[in-house]
Amino acid sequence: MSTNPPETDAPCVVDKPASYHIGPQEIGEEEIALVTDALRSKNLFRYLKPVEDSYTARFENEFREVTGVKHVLAVNSGTSAIICGLVGLGVSSGDEVIIPAYTYIATAAAILAVRAIPVVAEIDDSLTLDPADVEKKITPRTKAIIPVHMRGTPSRMDELVAIARKHGLKVLEDCAQCNGGNYKGRPVGSIGDAGAFSLQQFKIITAGEGGAFVTNDKTIFDRGGCYHDAAFSFWMEADPTSRLTIPTFVGENYRLSDLNGALVLAQLRKRDRILGQLRAIKKRMLAHLDGIKNIKLQEQPDPAGDCGISLVFFVESAERARRVAEALRKEGMAAGSVFDKGIPDRHIYYHWDYVLEKRSSDVYGQPWTDTARPCQVNYDKDMCPRSVDILGRCVVIPLTQVMSDAHVESCGVAFRKVLARV
Ligand SMILES: *Cc1c(COP(=O)(O)O)cnc(C)c1O
């Protein structure tokens, strides 16, 4: 294939995939068979079956194997998985929890839901937490760090875990966008003290809505489990191997329906095949960017562990990022820029209005107004300028496992054409 940009201004025809939802587009006979069987059983409540027989329990068992952790609890969302993780770790009123400037707003919301205070730290060129800035944000109130493995990229876990150990902090991995990612050979979720996954529609595999809370520590698991179900201890009594090791306390209801459990069990069995396809596609896409000047690729703390769900590069200015993304879209690609002050993307702290303005559902303004431990954190839109700069200069190409060879080749043509001219 010629590497010269085509001479014409006419858009090249990039044959876009029909969908960018990775798990949902795999829904096929396997999912239909398991979900139908769950329906035919007329029993969608996991604890009405012998403990190991529910689809939800079978998902948990298989997820435990592939994640390399001792305990997995399926829950009804990624947000509830983070809440279970925070409760599990003992995060309490007025504690500070450090999160990256780039994560879905639910990470911050989960912290507020347990009456703790999110502290926002800078990201670096990996689009994940910058360990040096995390260390600067630690105060005597800090209880935990939540590395978020954004867009399939594992965070710098060696550095983050070392900082946490040095300061006596807990680590909760937000793996919502990195199901199946690895860091130096270890599955994400198994590296910190606990991990949280989302199984929502937009994630790598889906339960429709759902999540998973994982940990190697039985006490953390029992605490999170209690919070996920107000009657957890009663269900657990039936199984001598899972009896609680802690006195019970109040919980909500984050249980997963067995219908969703059946769906995600079928999805999980396809996960590593999907990731293999994504990683191969990303490798070929990256080869097309080889030698192109004036761009810089996203850093990967562990390239082999990246999920391959997106390809990100930086250009020298936010203004050029917007023009490049727009030009690539004109060629038929699904390229996007990330940060724009005018477009309220909920993945950037800049647009987390209720956090920045300290709004609350509580009429007394908790947790912001706590008198026992008055909040010492203030927010403003300029507090993470490096993250705003990095995100502004990003061009993101979402990848999906169904991209054909022809599509990947046509993206190469589009890259060469656009990046030479725009
Ligand atoms: C999606 C997502 C969540 C929340 O998951 P839900 O299932 O929507 O509650 C949390 N963190 C990150 C990084 C996410 O992408």
PDB file of C-alpha atoms in Angstrom, residues 120-272:
ATOM      1  CA  VAL A 120      -8.679  14.985  42.942  1.00  0.00           C
ATOM      2  CA  ALA A 121      -5.110  14.331  41.730  1.00  0.00           C
ATOM      3  CA  GLU A 122      -3.489  14.905  38.362  1.00  0.00           C
ATOM      4  CA  ILE A 123      -3.157  12.301  35.653  1.00  0.00           C
ATOM      5  CA  ASP A 124      -0.058  11.925  33.468  1.00  0.00           C
ATOM      6  CA  ASP A 125       0.503  10.882  29.841  1.00  0.00           C
ATOM      7  CA  SER A 126      -0.906   7.434  30.619  1.00  0.00           C
ATOM      8  CA  LEU A 127      -4.302   9.114  31.361  1.00  0.00           C
ATOM      9  CA  THR A 128      -4.133   7.460  34.786  1.00  0.00           C
ATOM     10  CA  LEU A 129      -3.087   8.730  38.246  1.00  0.00           C
ATOM     11  CA  ASP A 130       0.242  10.510  38.463  1.00  0.00           C
ATOM     12  CA  PRO A 131       1.941   8.910  41.505  1.00  0.00           C
ATOM     13  CA  ALA A 132       3.975  12.064  42.267  1.00  0.00           C
ATOM     14  CA  ASP A 133       0.831  14.181  42.516  1.00  0.00           C
ATOM     15  CA  VAL A 134      -0.916  11.529  44.618  1.00  0.00           C
ATOM     16  CA  GLU A 135       1.882  11.795  47.157  1.00  0.00           C
ATOM     17  CA  LYS A 136       1.456  15.601  47.275  1.00  0.00           C
ATOM     18  CA  LYS A 137      -2.276  15.240  47.980  1.00  0.00           C
ATOM     19  CA  ILE A 138      -1.879  12.980  51.028  1.00  0.00           C
ATOM     20  CA  THR A 139      -2.969  14.520  54.354  1.00  0.00           C
ATOM     21  CA  PRO A 140      -3.532  13.000  57.825  1.00  0.00           C
ATOM     22  CA  ARG A 141      -7.171  12.452  56.719  1.00  0.00           C
ATOM     23  CA  THR A 142      -6.289  10.342  53.663  1.00  0.00           C
ATOM     24  CA  LYS A 143      -7.574   6.798  53.980  1.00  0.00           C
ATOM     25  CA  ALA A 144      -7.404   5.336  50.477  1.00  0.00           C
ATOM     26  CA  ILE A 145      -6.326   5.799  46.865  1.00  0.00           C
ATOM     27  CA  ILE A 146      -8.496   4.745  43.915  1.00  0.00           C
ATOM     28  CA  PRO A 147      -6.387   4.169  40.804  1.00  0.00           C
ATOM     29  CA  VAL A 148      -8.769   4.133  37.831  1.00  0.00           C
ATOM     30  CA  HIS A 149      -7.667   2.037  34.852  1.00  0.00           C
ATOM     31  CA  MET A 150      -9.181   4.357  32.257  1.00  0.00           C
ATOM     32  CA  ARG A 151      -9.969   3.264  28.722  1.00  0.00           C
ATOM     33  CA  GLY A 152      -8.422  -0.143  29.244  1.00  0.00           C
ATOM     34  CA  THR A 153      -5.045   1.214  30.450  1.00  0.00           C
ATOM     35  CA  PRO A 154      -3.775  -0.197  33.760  1.00  0.00           C
ATOM     36  CA  SER A 155      -2.520   2.490  36.175  1.00  0.00           C
ATOM     37  CA  ARG A 156       1.066   2.708  37.494  1.00  0.00           C
ATOM     38  CA  MET A 157       0.339   0.179  40.211  1.00  0.00           C
ATOM     39  CA  ASP A 158       3.906  -0.453  41.436  1.00  0.00           C
ATOM     40  CA  GLU A 159       4.395   3.219  42.299  1.00  0.00           C
ATOM     41  CA  LEU A 160       0.860   3.708  43.658  1.00  0.00           C
ATOM     42  CA  VAL A 161       0.936   0.631  45.884  1.00  0.00           C
ATOM     43  CA  ALA A 162       4.389   1.650  47.189  1.00  0.00           C
ATOM     44  CA  ILE A 163       3.086   5.127  48.108  1.00  0.00           C
ATOM     45  CA  ALA A 164       0.038   3.596  49.782  1.00  0.00           C
ATOM     46  CA  ARG A 165       2.148   1.186  51.844  1.00  0.00           C
ATOM     47  CA  LYS A 166       4.554   3.969  52.858  1.00  0.00           C
ATOM     48  CA  HIS A 167       1.677   6.128  54.163  1.00  0.00           C
ATOM     49  CA  GLY A 168      -0.522   3.333  55.525  1.00  0.00           C
ATOM     50  CA  LEU A 169      -3.281   3.829  52.925  1.00  0.00           C
ATOM     51  CA  LYS A 170      -5.633   1.347  51.262  1.00  0.00           C
ATOM     52  CA  VAL A 171      -5.860   0.850  47.487  1.00  0.00           C
ATOM     53  CA  LEU A 172      -9.159   0.240  45.711  1.00  0.00           C
ATOM     54  CA  GLU A 173      -8.805  -0.365  41.956  1.00  0.00           C
ATOM     55  CA  ASP A 174     -11.588   1.025  39.746  1.00  0.00           C
ATOM     56  CA  CYS A 175     -11.523  -1.553  36.939  1.00  0.00           C
ATOM     57  CA  ALA A 176     -14.811  -0.486  35.322  1.00  0.00           C
ATOM     58  CA  GLN A 177     -13.127   0.189  31.972  1.00  0.00           C
ATOM     59  CA  CYS A 178     -10.403  -2.449  32.209  1.00  0.00           C
ATOM     60  CA  ASN A 179     -12.073  -5.843  32.641  1.00  0.00           C
ATOM     61  CA  GLY A 180      -9.379  -8.358  31.667  1.00  0.00           C
ATOM     62  CA  GLY A 181      -6.479  -5.895  31.749  1.00  0.00           C
ATOM     63  CA  ASN A 182      -3.192  -6.911  33.363  1.00  0.00           C
ATOM     64  CA  TYR A 183      -0.357  -5.088  35.042  1.00  0.00           C
ATOM     65  CA  LYS A 184       2.993  -6.893  34.910  1.00  0.00           C
ATOM     66  CA  GLY A 185       1.230 -10.205  34.564  1.00  0.00           C
ATOM     67  CA  ARG A 186      -1.349  -9.674  37.320  1.00  0.00           C
ATOM     68  CA  PRO A 187      -5.031  -9.138  36.520  1.00  0.00           C
ATOM     69  CA  VAL A 188      -6.256  -5.683  37.492  1.00  0.00           C
ATOM     70  CA  GLY A 189      -8.443  -5.875  40.585  1.00  0.00           C
ATOM     71  CA  SER A 190      -6.080  -8.359  42.233  1.00  0.00           C
ATOM     72  CA  ILE A 191      -3.241  -5.886  42.891  1.00  0.00           C
ATOM     73  CA  GLY A 192      -4.718  -3.441  45.412  1.00  0.00           C
ATOM     74  CA  ASP A 193      -6.641  -4.282  48.594  1.00  0.00           C
ATOM     75  CA  ALA A 194      -9.892  -4.531  46.614  1.00  0.00           C
ATOM     76  CA  GLY A 195     -11.233  -3.935  43.118  1.00  0.00           C
ATOM     77  CA  ALA A 196     -14.487  -2.806  41.526  1.00  0.00           C
ATOM     78  CA  PHE A 197     -15.767  -3.703  38.052  1.00  0.00           C
ATOM     79  CA  SER A 198     -18.742  -2.382  36.092  1.00  0.00           C
ATOM     80  CA  LEU A 199     -20.802  -4.686  33.871  1.00  0.00           C
ATOM     81  CA  GLN A 200     -22.889  -1.910  32.353  1.00  0.00           C
ATOM     82  CA  GLN A 201     -23.651  -1.672  28.615  1.00  0.00           C
ATOM     83  CA  PHE A 202     -20.605   0.439  27.667  1.00  0.00           C
ATOM     84  CA  LYS A 203     -18.026  -1.789  29.346  1.00  0.00           C
ATOM     85  CA  ILE A 204     -15.971  -4.678  27.945  1.00  0.00           C
ATOM     86  CA  ILE A 205     -18.507  -7.326  28.968  1.00  0.00           C
ATOM     87  CA  THR A 206     -22.015  -6.621  30.144  1.00  0.00           C
ATOM     88  CA  ALA A 207     -24.775  -7.868  32.414  1.00  0.00           C
ATOM     89  CA  GLY A 208     -27.024  -5.097  31.089  1.00  0.00           C
ATOM     90  CA  GLU A 209     -26.438  -3.403  34.413  1.00  0.00           C
ATOM     91  CA  GLY A 210     -24.111  -4.945  36.950  1.00  0.00           C
ATOM     92  CA  GLY A 211     -20.800  -4.895  38.725  1.00  0.00           C
ATOM     93  CA  ALA A 212     -18.353  -7.005  40.708  1.00  0.00           C
ATOM     94  CA  PHE A 213     -16.515  -6.330  43.950  1.00  0.00           C
ATOM     95  CA  VAL A 214     -13.331  -8.372  44.417  1.00  0.00           C
ATOM     96  CA  THR A 215     -10.752  -8.813  47.173  1.00  0.00           C
ATOM     97  CA  ASN A 216      -8.395 -11.365  48.714  1.00  0.00           C
ATOM     98  CA  ASP A 217      -9.333 -10.326  52.244  1.00  0.00           C
ATOM     99  CA  LYS A 218     -12.262 -12.027  53.973  1.00  0.00           C
ATOM    100  CA  THR A 219     -12.897  -9.125  56.364  1.00  0.00           C
ATOM    101  CA  ILE A 220     -12.983  -6.593  53.502  1.00  0.00           C
ATOM    102  CA  PHE A 221     -15.273  -8.980  51.626  1.00  0.00           C
ATOM    103  CA  ASP A 222     -17.640  -9.482  54.561  1.00  0.00           C
ATOM    104  CA  ARG A 223     -17.874  -5.740  55.224  1.00  0.00           C
ATOM    105  CA  GLY A 224     -18.614  -4.986  51.555  1.00  0.00           C
ATOM    106  CA  GLY A 225     -21.003  -7.945  51.424  1.00  0.00           C
ATOM    107  CA  CYS A 226     -22.967  -6.714  54.454  1.00  0.00           C
ATOM    108  CA  TYR A 227     -23.384  -3.327  52.877  1.00  0.00           C
ATOM    109  CA  HIS A 228     -24.579  -4.864  49.580  1.00  0.00           C
ATOM    110  CA  ASP A 229     -27.497  -6.649  51.245  1.00  0.00           C
ATOM    111  CA  ALA A 230     -29.272  -5.782  54.476  1.00  0.00           C
ATOM    112  CA  ALA A 231     -29.800  -9.520  55.086  1.00  0.00           C
ATOM    113  CA  PHE A 232     -26.438 -10.795  53.876  1.00  0.00           C
ATOM    114  CA  SER A 233     -25.631 -12.673  57.079  1.00  0.00           C
ATOM    115  CA  PHE A 234     -28.871 -14.674  56.870  1.00  0.00           C
ATOM    116  CA  TRP A 235     -28.148 -15.927  53.344  1.00  0.00           C
ATOM    117  CA  MET A 236     -24.544 -16.654  54.266  1.00  0.00           C
ATOM    118  CA  GLU A 237     -25.528 -18.814  57.244  1.00  0.00           C
ATOM    119  CA  ALA A 238     -26.725 -21.483  54.795  1.00  0.00           C
ATOM    120  CA  ASP A 239     -23.169 -22.054  53.618  1.00  0.00           C
ATOM    121  CA  PRO A 240     -20.645 -22.923  56.335  1.00  0.00           C
ATOM    122  CA  THR A 241     -17.726 -21.912  54.105  1.00  0.00           C
ATOM    123  CA  SER A 242     -18.965 -18.388  53.625  1.00  0.00           C
ATOM    124  CA  ARG A 243     -20.128 -17.490  57.153  1.00  0.00           C
ATOM    125  CA  LEU A 244     -19.343 -13.940  58.159  1.00  0.00           C
ATOM    126  CA  THR A 245     -16.336 -13.260  60.328  1.00  0.00           C
ATOM    127  CA  ILE A 246     -17.545  -9.820  61.490  1.00  0.00           C
ATOM    128  CA  PRO A 247     -20.523  -8.494  63.448  1.00  0.00           C
ATOM    129  CA  THR A 248     -23.163  -7.407  60.922  1.00  0.00           C
ATOM    130  CA  PHE A 249     -24.201  -3.818  60.219  1.00  0.00           C
ATOM    131  CA  VAL A 250     -26.702  -1.951  58.088  1.00  0.00           C
ATOM    132  CA  GLY A 251     -26.727  -2.513  54.351  1.00  0.00           C
ATOM    133  CA  GLU A 252     -28.629  -1.493  51.244  1.00  0.00           C
ATOM    134  CA  ASN A 253     -29.644  -3.750  48.359  1.00  0.00           C
ATOM    135  CA  TYR A 254     -27.127  -4.018  45.558  1.00  0.00           C
ATOM    136  CA  ARG A 255     -27.912  -7.669  44.718  1.00  0.00           C
ATOM    137  CA  LEU A 256     -27.669  -8.807  41.102  1.00  0.00           C
ATOM    138  CA  SER A 257     -30.689 -10.516  39.558  1.00  0.00           C
ATOM    139  CA  ASP A 258     -29.935 -14.028  38.299  1.00  0.00           C
ATOM    140  CA  LEU A 259     -31.159 -12.951  34.861  1.00  0.00           C
ATOM    141  CA  ASN A 260     -28.245 -10.523  34.694  1.00  0.00           C
ATOM    142  CA  GLY A 261     -26.019 -13.195  36.243  1.00  0.00           C
ATOM    143  CA  ALA A 262     -26.876 -15.591  33.377  1.00  0.00           C
ATOM    144  CA  LEU A 263     -26.161 -12.921  30.764  1.00  0.00           C
ATOM    145  CA  VAL A 264     -22.783 -11.958  32.174  1.00  0.00           C
ATOM    146  CA  LEU A 265     -21.707 -15.576  32.684  1.00  0.00           C
ATOM    147  CA  ALA A 266     -22.062 -16.122  28.926  1.00  0.00           C
ATOM    148  CA  GLN A 267     -20.267 -12.822  28.272  1.00  0.00           C
ATOM    149  CA  LEU A 268     -17.366 -13.650  30.589  1.00  0.00           C
ATOM    150  CA  ARG A 269     -16.645 -16.819  28.622  1.00  0.00           C
ATOM    151  CA  LYS A 270     -16.046 -14.649  25.541  1.00  0.00           C
ATOM    152  CA  ARG A 271     -13.973 -11.969  27.269  1.00  0.00           C
ATOM    153  CA  ASP A 272     -10.449 -13.122  26.631  1.00  0.00           C
TER     154      ASP A 272
END
